[in-house]
Coordinates of C-alpha atoms in Angstrom, one line a residue:
X1 CA 0.0 0.0 0.0
X2 CA 1.4 3.4 -1.1
X3 CA 1.3 5.8 1.9
X4 CA 2.4 9.2 2.9
X5 CA 2.0 11.2 6.0
X6 CA 1.1 14.9 6.3
X7 CA 2.7 16.1 9.5
X8 CA 3.3 19.4 11.2
X9 CA 2.7 21.3 14.3
X10 CA -0.7 22.2 15.7
X11 CA -2.7 24.8 13.6
X12 CA -0.3 24.7 10.6
X13 CA -3.0 23.3 8.2
X14 CA -2.5 19.6 8.1
X15 CA -6.2 18.7 7.9
X16 CA -6.9 21.4 5.3
X17 CA -4.0 20.0 3.2
X18 CA -5.2 16.5 3.5
X19 CA -8.8 17.5 2.5
X20 CA -7.6 19.5 -0.4
X21 CA -5.3 16.7 -1.6
X22 CA -8.0 14.1 -1.4
X23 CA -10.1 16.4 -3.6
X24 CA -7.4 17.0 -6.2
X25 CA -6.1 13.5 -6.4
X26 CA -9.6 12.0 -6.6
X27 CA -10.3 14.5 -9.4
X28 CA -7.4 12.9 -11.1
X29 CA -9.2 9.5 -11.0
X30 CA -7.2 8.1 -8.1
X31 CA -8.9 6.4 -5.2
X32 CA -7.7 7.8 -1.9
X33 CA -8.0 6.5 1.6
X34 CA -7.2 8.5 4.7
X35 CA -6.3 7.8 8.3
X36 CA -6.1 10.3 11.1
X37 CA -3.4 9.5 13.6
X38 CA -3.5 10.8 17.1
X39 CA -1.1 10.6 19.9
X40 CA -3.9 11.3 22.4
X41 CA -5.5 8.6 24.5
X42 CA -9.2 8.9 24.0
X43 CA -12.2 6.7 23.5
X44 CA -13.2 6.5 19.9
X45 CA -16.5 4.7 20.6
X46 CA -19.3 6.4 22.4
X47 CA -19.5 5.4 26.0
X48 CA -22.7 3.9 27.1
X49 CA -23.8 2.9 23.6
X50 CA -24.4 -0.8 22.8
X51 CA -21.1 -1.2 21.0
X52 CA -19.2 0.3 23.8
X53 CA -20.9 -2.0 26.3
X54 CA -20.0 -5.0 24.0
X55 CA -16.3 -4.1 24.3
X56 CA -16.5 -3.7 28.0
X57 CA -18.1 -7.0 28.3
X58 CA -15.0 -8.5 26.7
X59 CA -15.6 -8.6 22.9
X60 CA -12.2 -8.6 21.1
X61 CA -13.6 -6.6 18.2
X62 CA -16.9 -4.7 17.9
X63 CA -18.3 -3.7 14.5
X64 CA -21.0 -1.3 13.7
X65 CA -23.1 -1.5 10.6
X66 CA -25.6 1.0 9.5
X67 CA -27.3 1.7 6.2
X68 CA -24.7 4.4 5.3
X69 CA -21.5 3.8 7.3
X70 CA -19.5 0.9 8.9
X71 CA -17.1 1.0 11.8
X72 CA -14.9 -1.4 13.7
X73 CA -13.3 -0.9 17.1
X74 CA -10.5 -3.2 18.6
X75 CA -7.8 -2.5 21.0
X76 CA -4.3 -1.7 19.9
X77 CA -2.3 -4.9 19.9
X78 CA 0.6 -3.9 17.6
X79 CA 3.2 -1.1 17.8
X80 CA 5.1 1.0 15.2
X81 CA 4.6 0.5 11.4
X82 CA 2.9 -2.9 11.8
X83 CA -0.1 -0.9 13.2
X84 CA -0.9 0.2 9.6
X85 CA -1.0 -3.5 8.4
X86 CA -4.4 -4.1 10.0
X87 CA -5.9 -1.5 7.5
X88 CA -4.4 -3.2 4.5
X89 CA -7.6 -5.1 3.5
X90 CA -9.9 -2.1 4.1
X91 CA -7.6 0.2 1.9
X92 CA -6.5 -2.5 -0.6
X93 CA -8.4 -0.8 -3.6
X94 CA -6.8 2.6 -2.8
X95 CA -4.2 4.1 -5.0
X96 CA -2.9 6.0 -2.0
X97 CA -3.3 6.2 1.7
X98 CA -2.9 9.8 3.2
X99 CA -2.2 9.7 6.9
X100 CA -2.6 12.9 8.9
X101 CA -0.1 12.9 11.6
X102 CA 2.3 10.3 13.1
X103 CA 5.8 12.0 13.1
X104 CA 7.6 8.8 14.2
X105 CA 6.7 6.8 11.1
X106 CA 9.4 5.5 8.8
X107 CA 7.1 6.1 5.8
X108 CA 7.5 9.3 3.7
X109 CA 6.4 12.5 5.5
X110 CA 5.5 15.9 4.2
X111 CA 5.6 18.8 6.8
X112 CA 3.0 21.4 6.6
X113 CA 4.7 24.6 8.0
X114 CA 3.4 28.2 8.2
X115 CA 5.8 30.9 9.3
X116 CA 3.0 33.1 10.4
X117 CA 2.0 30.6 13.0
X118 CA 5.4 30.5 14.5
X119 CA 8.0 27.8 15.4
X120 CA 10.8 26.4 13.3
X121 CA 9.9 23.6 10.8
X122 CA 10.2 20.1 12.3
X123 CA 12.4 19.4 9.3
X124 CA 15.1 21.7 10.8
X125 CA 15.6 19.0 13.4
X126 CA 14.5 15.9 11.4
X127 CA 16.4 15.3 8.1
X128 CA 14.2 12.3 7.3
X129 CA 11.2 14.6 6.4
X130 CA 10.8 14.3 2.6
X131 CA 9.4 17.9 1.8
X132 CA 7.9 20.9 3.3
X133 CA 4.6 22.5 2.1
X134 CA 4.6 26.2 3.1
X135 CA 3.0 29.5 2.2
X136 CA 4.7 31.4 -0.7
X137 CA 7.4 33.7 0.7
X138 CA 7.8 31.6 3.9
X139 CA 9.9 28.9 2.4
X140 CA 13.0 28.0 4.2
X141 CA 16.5 27.3 3.0
X142 CA 16.5 23.6 4.2
X143 CA 18.0 21.2 1.7
X144 CA 14.7 19.4 0.9
X145 CA 12.0 20.1 -1.6
X146 CA 9.9 23.2 -0.7
X147 CA 6.4 23.0 -2.0
X148 CA 4.2 26.1 -2.3
X149 CA 0.9 25.5 -0.4
X150 CA -0.9 27.6 -3.0
X151 CA 0.1 25.2 -5.8
X152 CA -2.0 22.2 -4.8
X153 CA -1.5 20.7 -8.2
X154 CA 2.2 20.9 -7.7
X155 CA 2.1 19.3 -4.3
X156 CA -0.1 16.5 -5.7
X157 CA 2.4 16.0 -8.8
X158 CA 5.2 15.8 -6.3
X159 CA 3.5 13.0 -4.2
X160 CA 2.6 11.0 -7.4
X161 CA 6.2 11.3 -8.7
X162 CA 7.7 10.3 -5.3
X163 CA 5.5 7.3 -4.9
X164 CA 5.3 6.4 -8.5
X165 CA 1.6 6.8 -8.7
X166 CA 0.0 7.2 -12.2
X167 CA -3.4 8.9 -12.4
X168 CA -6.1 6.6 -13.7
X169 CA -6.5 6.9 -17.5
X170 CA -2.9 8.1 -18.1

């Protein structure tokens, strides 16, 4: 599964970039999956609901099926990169998986950085970050590709080239 992570500090525009990339890459005929990674420990199911009660009773995995959406909840039993493998079957027909977050991954990472928000780019301390997406005029002199946030097509092109993804129909 081809996967790239969109990382960055809080309020630098990670979610906005992921949403914009999903739209742009989907427009090109690609099927895109997304995962939101969080380092916070919080309950994803709704406490008190039947599915949550099933888990509390000892169910190893709880699924929810509705006419319009499906979900599955299970406890984390793997660490590191192998945690993404559990999603392989669900995303197997996707051309690309965009992950918002997870600065510790060994997969390719693009940092979203906005000088106006403050702080140095994470890439100034982490040389394994593949590229930075920043506002025009706030690009840094780091020795990695600097992608202009206003040029969404250029960012999408860079990702496709980096991961050797061909838009459908080309």
